PDB file of C-alpha atoms in Angstrom:
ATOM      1  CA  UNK A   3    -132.060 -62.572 163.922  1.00 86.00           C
ATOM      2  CA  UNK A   4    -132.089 -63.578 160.069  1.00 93.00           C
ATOM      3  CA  UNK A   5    -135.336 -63.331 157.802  1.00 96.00           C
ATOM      4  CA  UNK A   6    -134.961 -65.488 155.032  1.00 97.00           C
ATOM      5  CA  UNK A   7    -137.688 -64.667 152.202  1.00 95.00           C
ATOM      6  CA  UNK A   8    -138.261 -67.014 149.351  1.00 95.00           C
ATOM      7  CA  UNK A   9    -140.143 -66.343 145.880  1.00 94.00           C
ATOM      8  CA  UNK A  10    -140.804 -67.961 142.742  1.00 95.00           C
ATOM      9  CA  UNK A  11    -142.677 -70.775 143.434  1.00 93.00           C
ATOM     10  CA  UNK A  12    -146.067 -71.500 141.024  1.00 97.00           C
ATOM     11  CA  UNK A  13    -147.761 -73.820 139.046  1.00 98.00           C
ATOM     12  CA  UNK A  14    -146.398 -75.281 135.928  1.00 98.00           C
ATOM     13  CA  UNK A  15    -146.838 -78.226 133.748  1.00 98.00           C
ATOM     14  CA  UNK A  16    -144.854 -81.386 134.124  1.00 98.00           C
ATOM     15  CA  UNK A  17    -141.067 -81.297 131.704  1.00 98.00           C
ATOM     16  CA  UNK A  18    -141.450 -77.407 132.654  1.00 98.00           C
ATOM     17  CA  UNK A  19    -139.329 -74.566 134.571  1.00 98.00           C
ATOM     18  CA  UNK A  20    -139.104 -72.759 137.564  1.00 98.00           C
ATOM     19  CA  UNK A  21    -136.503 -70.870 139.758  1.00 98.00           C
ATOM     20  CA  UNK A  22    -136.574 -70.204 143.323  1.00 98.00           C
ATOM     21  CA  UNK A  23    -135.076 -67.620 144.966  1.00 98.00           C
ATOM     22  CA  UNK A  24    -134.275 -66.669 148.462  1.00 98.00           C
ATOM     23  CA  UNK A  25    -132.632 -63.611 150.046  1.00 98.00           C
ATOM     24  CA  UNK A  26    -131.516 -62.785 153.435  1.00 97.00           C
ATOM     25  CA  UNK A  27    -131.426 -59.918 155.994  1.00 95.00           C
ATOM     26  CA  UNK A  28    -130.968 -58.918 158.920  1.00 94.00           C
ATOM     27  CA  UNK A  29    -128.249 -59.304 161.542  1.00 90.00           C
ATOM     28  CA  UNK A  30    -125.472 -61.420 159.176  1.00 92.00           C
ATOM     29  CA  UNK A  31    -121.937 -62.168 160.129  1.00 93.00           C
ATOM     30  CA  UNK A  32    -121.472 -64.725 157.680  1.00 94.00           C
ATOM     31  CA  UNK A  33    -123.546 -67.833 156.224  1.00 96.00           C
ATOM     32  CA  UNK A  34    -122.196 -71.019 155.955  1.00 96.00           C
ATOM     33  CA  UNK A  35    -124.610 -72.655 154.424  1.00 98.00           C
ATOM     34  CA  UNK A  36    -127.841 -72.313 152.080  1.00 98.00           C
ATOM     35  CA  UNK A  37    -130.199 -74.411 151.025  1.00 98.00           C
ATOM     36  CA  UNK A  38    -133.687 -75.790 149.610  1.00 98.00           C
ATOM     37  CA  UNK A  39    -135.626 -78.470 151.658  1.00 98.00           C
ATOM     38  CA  UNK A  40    -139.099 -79.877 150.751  1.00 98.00           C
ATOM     39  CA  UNK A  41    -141.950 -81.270 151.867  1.00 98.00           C
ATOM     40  CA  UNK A  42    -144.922 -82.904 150.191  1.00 97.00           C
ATOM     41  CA  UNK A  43    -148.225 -83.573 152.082  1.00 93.00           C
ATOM     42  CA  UNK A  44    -147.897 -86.861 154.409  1.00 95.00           C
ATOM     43  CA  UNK A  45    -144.345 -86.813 153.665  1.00 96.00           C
ATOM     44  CA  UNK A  46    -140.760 -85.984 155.713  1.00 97.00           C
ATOM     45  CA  UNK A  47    -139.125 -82.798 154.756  1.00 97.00           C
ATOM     46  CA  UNK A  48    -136.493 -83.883 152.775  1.00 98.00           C
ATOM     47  CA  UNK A  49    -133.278 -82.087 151.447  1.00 98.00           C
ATOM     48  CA  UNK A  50    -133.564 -80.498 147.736  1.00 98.00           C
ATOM     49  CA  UNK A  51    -129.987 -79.193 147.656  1.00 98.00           C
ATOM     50  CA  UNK A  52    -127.385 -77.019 149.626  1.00 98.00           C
ATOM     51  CA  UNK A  53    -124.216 -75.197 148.541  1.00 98.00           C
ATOM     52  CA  UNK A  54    -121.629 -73.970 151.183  1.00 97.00           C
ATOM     53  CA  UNK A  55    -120.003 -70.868 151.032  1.00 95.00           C
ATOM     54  CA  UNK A  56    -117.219 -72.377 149.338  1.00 95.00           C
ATOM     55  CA  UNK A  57    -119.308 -73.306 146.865  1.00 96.00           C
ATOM     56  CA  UNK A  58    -119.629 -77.281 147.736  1.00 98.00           C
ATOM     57  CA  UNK A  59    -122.699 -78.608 146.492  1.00 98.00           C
ATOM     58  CA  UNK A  60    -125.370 -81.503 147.353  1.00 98.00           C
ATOM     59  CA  UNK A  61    -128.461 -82.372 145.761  1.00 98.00           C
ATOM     60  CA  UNK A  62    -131.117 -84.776 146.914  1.00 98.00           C
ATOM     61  CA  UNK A  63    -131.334 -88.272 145.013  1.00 98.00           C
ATOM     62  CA  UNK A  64    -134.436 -87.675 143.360  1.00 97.00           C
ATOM     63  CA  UNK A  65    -133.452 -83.657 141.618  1.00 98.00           C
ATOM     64  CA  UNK A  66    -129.553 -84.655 140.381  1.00 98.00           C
ATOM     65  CA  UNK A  67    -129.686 -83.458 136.895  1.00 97.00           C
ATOM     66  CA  UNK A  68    -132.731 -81.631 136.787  1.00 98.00           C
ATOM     67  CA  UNK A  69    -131.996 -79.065 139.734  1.00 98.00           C
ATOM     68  CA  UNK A  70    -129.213 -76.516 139.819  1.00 98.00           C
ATOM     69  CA  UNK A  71    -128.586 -74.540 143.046  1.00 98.00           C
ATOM     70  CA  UNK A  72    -126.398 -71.172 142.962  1.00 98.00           C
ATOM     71  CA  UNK A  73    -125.697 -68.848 145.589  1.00 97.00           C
ATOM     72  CA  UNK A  74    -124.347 -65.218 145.830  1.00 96.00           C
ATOM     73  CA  UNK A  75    -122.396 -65.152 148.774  1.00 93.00           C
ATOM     74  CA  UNK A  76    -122.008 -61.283 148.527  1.00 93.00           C
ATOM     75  CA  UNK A  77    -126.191 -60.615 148.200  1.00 95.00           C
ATOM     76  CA  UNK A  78    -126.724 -63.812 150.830  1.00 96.00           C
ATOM     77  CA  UNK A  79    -128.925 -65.032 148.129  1.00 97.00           C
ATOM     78  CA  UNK A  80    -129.413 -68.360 146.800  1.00 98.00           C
ATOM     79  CA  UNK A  81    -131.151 -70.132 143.585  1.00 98.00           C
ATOM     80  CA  UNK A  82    -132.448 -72.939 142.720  1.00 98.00           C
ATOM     81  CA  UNK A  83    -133.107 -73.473 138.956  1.00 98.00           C
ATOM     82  CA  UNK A  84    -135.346 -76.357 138.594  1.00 98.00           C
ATOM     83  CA  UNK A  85    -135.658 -77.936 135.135  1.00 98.00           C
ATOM     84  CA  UNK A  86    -137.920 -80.917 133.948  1.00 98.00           C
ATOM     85  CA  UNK A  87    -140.182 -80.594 136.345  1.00 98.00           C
ATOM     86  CA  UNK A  88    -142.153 -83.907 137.468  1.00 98.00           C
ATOM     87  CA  UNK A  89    -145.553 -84.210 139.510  1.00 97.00           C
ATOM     88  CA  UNK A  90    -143.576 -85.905 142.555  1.00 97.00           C
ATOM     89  CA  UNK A  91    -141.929 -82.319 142.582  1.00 98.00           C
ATOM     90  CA  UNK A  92    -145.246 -80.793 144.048  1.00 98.00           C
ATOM     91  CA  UNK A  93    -144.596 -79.840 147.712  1.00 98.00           C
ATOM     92  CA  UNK A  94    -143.586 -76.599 149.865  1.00 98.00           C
ATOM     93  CA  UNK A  95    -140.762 -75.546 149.457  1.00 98.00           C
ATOM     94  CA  UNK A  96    -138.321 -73.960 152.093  1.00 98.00           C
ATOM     95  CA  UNK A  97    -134.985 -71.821 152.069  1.00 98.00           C
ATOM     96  CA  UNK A  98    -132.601 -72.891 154.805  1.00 98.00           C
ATOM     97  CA  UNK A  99    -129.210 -71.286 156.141  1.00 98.00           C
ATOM     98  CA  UNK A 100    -126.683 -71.836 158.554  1.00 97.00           C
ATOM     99  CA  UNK A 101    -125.967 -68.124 159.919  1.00 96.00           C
ATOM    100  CA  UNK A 102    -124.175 -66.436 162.835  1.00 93.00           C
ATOM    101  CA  UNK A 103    -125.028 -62.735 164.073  1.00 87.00           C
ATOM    102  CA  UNK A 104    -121.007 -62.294 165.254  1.00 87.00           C
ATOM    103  CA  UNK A 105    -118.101 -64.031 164.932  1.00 84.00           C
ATOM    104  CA  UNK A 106    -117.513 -65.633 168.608  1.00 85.00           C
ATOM    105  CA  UNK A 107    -121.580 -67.045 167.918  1.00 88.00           C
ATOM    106  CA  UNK A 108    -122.296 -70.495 166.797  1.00 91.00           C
ATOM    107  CA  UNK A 109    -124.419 -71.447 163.829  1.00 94.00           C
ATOM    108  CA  UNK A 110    -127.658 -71.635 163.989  1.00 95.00           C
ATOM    109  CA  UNK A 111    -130.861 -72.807 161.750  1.00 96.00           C
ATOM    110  CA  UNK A 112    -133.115 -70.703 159.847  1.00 97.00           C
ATOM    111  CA  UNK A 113    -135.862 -71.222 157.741  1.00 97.00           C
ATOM    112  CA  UNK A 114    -138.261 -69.301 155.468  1.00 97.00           C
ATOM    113  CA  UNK A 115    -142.257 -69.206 155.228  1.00 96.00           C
ATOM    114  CA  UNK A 116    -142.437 -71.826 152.826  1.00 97.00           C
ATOM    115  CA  UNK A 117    -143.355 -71.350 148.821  1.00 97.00           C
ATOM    116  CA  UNK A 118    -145.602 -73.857 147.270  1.00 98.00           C
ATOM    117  CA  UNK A 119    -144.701 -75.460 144.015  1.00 98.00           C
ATOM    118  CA  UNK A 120    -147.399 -77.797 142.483  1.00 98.00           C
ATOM    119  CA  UNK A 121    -146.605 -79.558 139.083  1.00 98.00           C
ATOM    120  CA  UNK A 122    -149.500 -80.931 136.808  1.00 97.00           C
ATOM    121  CA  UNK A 123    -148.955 -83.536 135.058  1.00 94.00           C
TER     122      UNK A 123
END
């Protein structure tokens, strides 16, 4: 199985700053892919960003520009540096990976608790 635990979420004021972080354990062969999904209340979870571990990169519409998403493929961490922060950014956000326990296994989904991000405006 792989944990994934996420920190950094808060509150903050509109045009401010935080980062995300999420780390994972447990029993890792490799990761192929990390990422940040979201979901406000009565909405869809919706994709925030997700970077490969070659380092290919995706953001959602509504972050390009604002949202920068690293990833440390030797730590199985990943980032996500948000900047200019809007009120349409408050929702929960989740870590997501694509792992494998051994080599001949596929890829599965995993997901963290959740961290809540709420932006005043």
């Amino acid at each position: 199985q792989v944990q994934l635990v996420e920190s950094g979420g808060g509150l903050v004021q509109a045009g401010g700053s935080l980062r995300l972080s999420c780390a994972a354990s447990g029993s890792i062969f490799s990761i192929n892919v990390m990422g940040w999904y979201r979901q406000a209340p009565g909405k869809q979870r919706e994709l925030v960003a997700r970077i490969t571990a070659g380092g290919t990169i995706r953001y959602g519409e509504s972050v390009k520009g604002r949202f920068t998403i690293s990833r440390d493929n030797a730590e199985n961490t990943v980032l996500l540096q948000m900047n200019n922060l809007k009120p349409e950014d408050t929702a929960v956000y989740y870590c997501h990976a694509e792992a494998r326990n051994v080599a001949t296994s596929p890829y599965d989904d995993y997901w963290g608790q959740g961290t809540q991000v709420t932006v005043s405006s």
